[in-house]
């Protein structure tokens, strides 16, 4: 971490203590006792358990179960927001376009095949 601080100083950058946070990622479940803030050259960085980055929820144990639940929740929200359009007999042929334009992107955003 001190190398990062040195490189930042050399290039004229500074680390914003309020905006900078860190997360230790592992596949194993860790004890919550060793979760603490990191102190580097008088700057304290807060440790996070999970955060949203570019629309994807990342957590410290690389578990995607919560991400899948949130995607399904978003998909359900989109569906129920336009459910009256899906049930409309006037838009029968347009329902496939509604699905591809609204529902599929909400559920499959940033997914890999």
Tab-separated table of C-alpha atoms in Angstrom:
chain	number	residue	atom	x	y	z
A	1	UNK	CA	0.000	0.000	0.000
A	2	UNK	CA	2.872	2.345	0.681
A	3	UNK	CA	4.057	1.736	-2.907
A	4	UNK	CA	0.707	3.039	-4.104
A	5	UNK	CA	1.132	6.136	-1.955
A	6	UNK	CA	4.616	6.759	-3.372
A	7	UNK	CA	3.426	6.388	-6.961
A	8	UNK	CA	0.517	8.736	-6.271
A	9	UNK	CA	2.861	11.371	-4.844
A	10	UNK	CA	5.220	10.997	-7.801
A	11	UNK	CA	2.412	11.561	-10.325
A	12	UNK	CA	0.792	14.371	-8.342
A	13	UNK	CA	-2.257	12.408	-7.189
A	14	UNK	CA	-3.591	12.190	-3.678
A	15	UNK	CA	-5.812	9.608	-2.019
A	16	UNK	CA	-9.133	10.950	-0.770
A	17	UNK	CA	-9.670	9.398	2.652
A	18	UNK	CA	-13.456	9.814	2.524
A	19	UNK	CA	-13.930	8.199	-0.901
A	20	UNK	CA	-11.260	5.479	-0.828
A	21	UNK	CA	-12.273	2.144	0.627
A	22	UNK	CA	-10.898	-1.376	0.327
A	23	UNK	CA	-12.214	-4.913	0.314
A	24	UNK	CA	-10.351	-8.142	1.010
A	25	UNK	CA	-11.747	-10.779	-1.361
A	26	UNK	CA	-11.507	-14.525	-0.799
A	27	UNK	CA	-13.568	-17.611	-1.509
A	28	UNK	CA	-13.378	-18.770	2.082
A	29	UNK	CA	-15.601	-17.437	4.837
A	30	UNK	CA	-13.539	-15.333	7.223
A	31	UNK	CA	-14.066	-14.394	10.838
A	32	UNK	CA	-15.550	-10.973	11.309
A	33	UNK	CA	-13.150	-10.221	14.172
A	34	UNK	CA	-10.241	-9.282	11.906
A	35	UNK	CA	-12.254	-6.718	9.961
A	36	UNK	CA	-10.700	-3.379	10.648
A	37	UNK	CA	-9.755	-0.184	8.943
A	38	UNK	CA	-6.394	-0.013	7.224
A	39	UNK	CA	-3.989	2.764	8.175
A	40	UNK	CA	-1.329	3.870	5.688
A	41	UNK	CA	0.797	6.955	6.323
A	42	UNK	CA	-1.838	8.464	8.593
A	43	UNK	CA	-4.711	7.780	6.176
A	44	UNK	CA	-7.401	5.393	7.403
A	45	UNK	CA	-9.200	3.320	4.759
A	46	UNK	CA	-12.530	1.692	5.568
A	47	UNK	CA	-13.010	-2.017	4.835
A	48	UNK	CA	-16.187	-3.008	2.984
A	49	UNK	CA	-18.123	-6.264	2.917
A	50	UNK	CA	-19.843	-5.544	-0.388
A	51	UNK	CA	-20.381	-2.704	-2.824
A	52	UNK	CA	-21.938	-1.946	-6.174
A	53	UNK	CA	-19.480	-1.362	-9.029
A	54	UNK	CA	-20.753	-0.616	-12.547
A	55	UNK	CA	-24.120	-2.116	-11.677
A	56	UNK	CA	-22.688	-5.370	-10.286
A	57	UNK	CA	-22.751	-6.161	-6.578
A	58	UNK	CA	-19.400	-7.497	-5.405
A	59	UNK	CA	-18.841	-9.037	-1.984
A	60	UNK	CA	-15.833	-10.170	-0.001
A	61	UNK	CA	-16.410	-13.926	-0.474
A	62	UNK	CA	-17.037	-13.794	-4.250
A	63	UNK	CA	-20.517	-15.246	-3.770
A	64	UNK	CA	-22.946	-14.540	-6.598
A	65	UNK	CA	-26.113	-15.705	-4.813
A	66	UNK	CA	-26.988	-12.201	-3.651
A	67	UNK	CA	-26.275	-10.797	-7.116
A	68	UNK	CA	-28.646	-13.334	-8.686
A	69	UNK	CA	-31.343	-12.460	-6.145
A	70	UNK	CA	-30.939	-8.755	-6.889
A	71	UNK	CA	-31.127	-9.385	-10.644
A	72	UNK	CA	-34.336	-11.366	-10.221
A	73	UNK	CA	-35.724	-8.596	-8.028
A	74	UNK	CA	-34.850	-6.015	-10.705
A	75	UNK	CA	-36.446	-8.196	-13.379
A	76	UNK	CA	-39.616	-8.574	-11.328
A	77	UNK	CA	-39.713	-4.834	-10.740
A	78	UNK	CA	-39.424	-4.155	-14.466
A	79	UNK	CA	-42.061	-6.750	-15.272
A	80	UNK	CA	-44.612	-5.454	-12.796
A	81	UNK	CA	-43.958	-1.866	-13.900
A	82	UNK	CA	-45.122	-2.744	-17.433
A	83	UNK	CA	-47.320	-5.768	-16.675
A	84	UNK	CA	-50.398	-3.946	-17.952
A	85	UNK	CA	-48.685	-3.658	-21.352
A	86	UNK	CA	-47.922	-7.381	-21.457
A	87	UNK	CA	-51.563	-8.173	-20.742
A	88	UNK	CA	-52.919	-5.704	-23.275
A	89	UNK	CA	-54.534	-7.258	-26.339
A	90	UNK	CA	-53.693	-4.172	-28.373
A	91	UNK	CA	-49.945	-4.743	-28.016
A	92	UNK	CA	-49.943	-8.504	-28.519
A	93	UNK	CA	-47.274	-8.497	-31.241
A	94	UNK	CA	-45.123	-5.944	-29.465
A	95	UNK	CA	-44.731	-7.963	-26.258
A	96	UNK	CA	-41.585	-9.656	-27.559
A	97	UNK	CA	-40.029	-6.253	-28.181
A	98	UNK	CA	-41.010	-5.139	-24.687
A	99	UNK	CA	-39.333	-8.236	-23.301
A	100	UNK	CA	-36.100	-7.695	-25.247
A	101	UNK	CA	-35.999	-3.945	-24.583
A	102	UNK	CA	-36.906	-3.808	-20.884
A	103	UNK	CA	-36.819	-7.130	-19.077
A	104	UNK	CA	-33.849	-8.963	-20.567
A	105	UNK	CA	-31.363	-6.080	-20.073
A	106	UNK	CA	-32.421	-5.625	-16.442
A	107	UNK	CA	-31.808	-9.277	-15.645
A	108	UNK	CA	-28.762	-9.962	-17.814
A	109	UNK	CA	-26.752	-6.751	-17.371
A	110	UNK	CA	-23.003	-7.530	-17.156
A	111	UNK	CA	-23.603	-11.302	-17.209
A	112	UNK	CA	-21.205	-13.687	-18.896
A	113	UNK	CA	-22.419	-16.702	-20.825
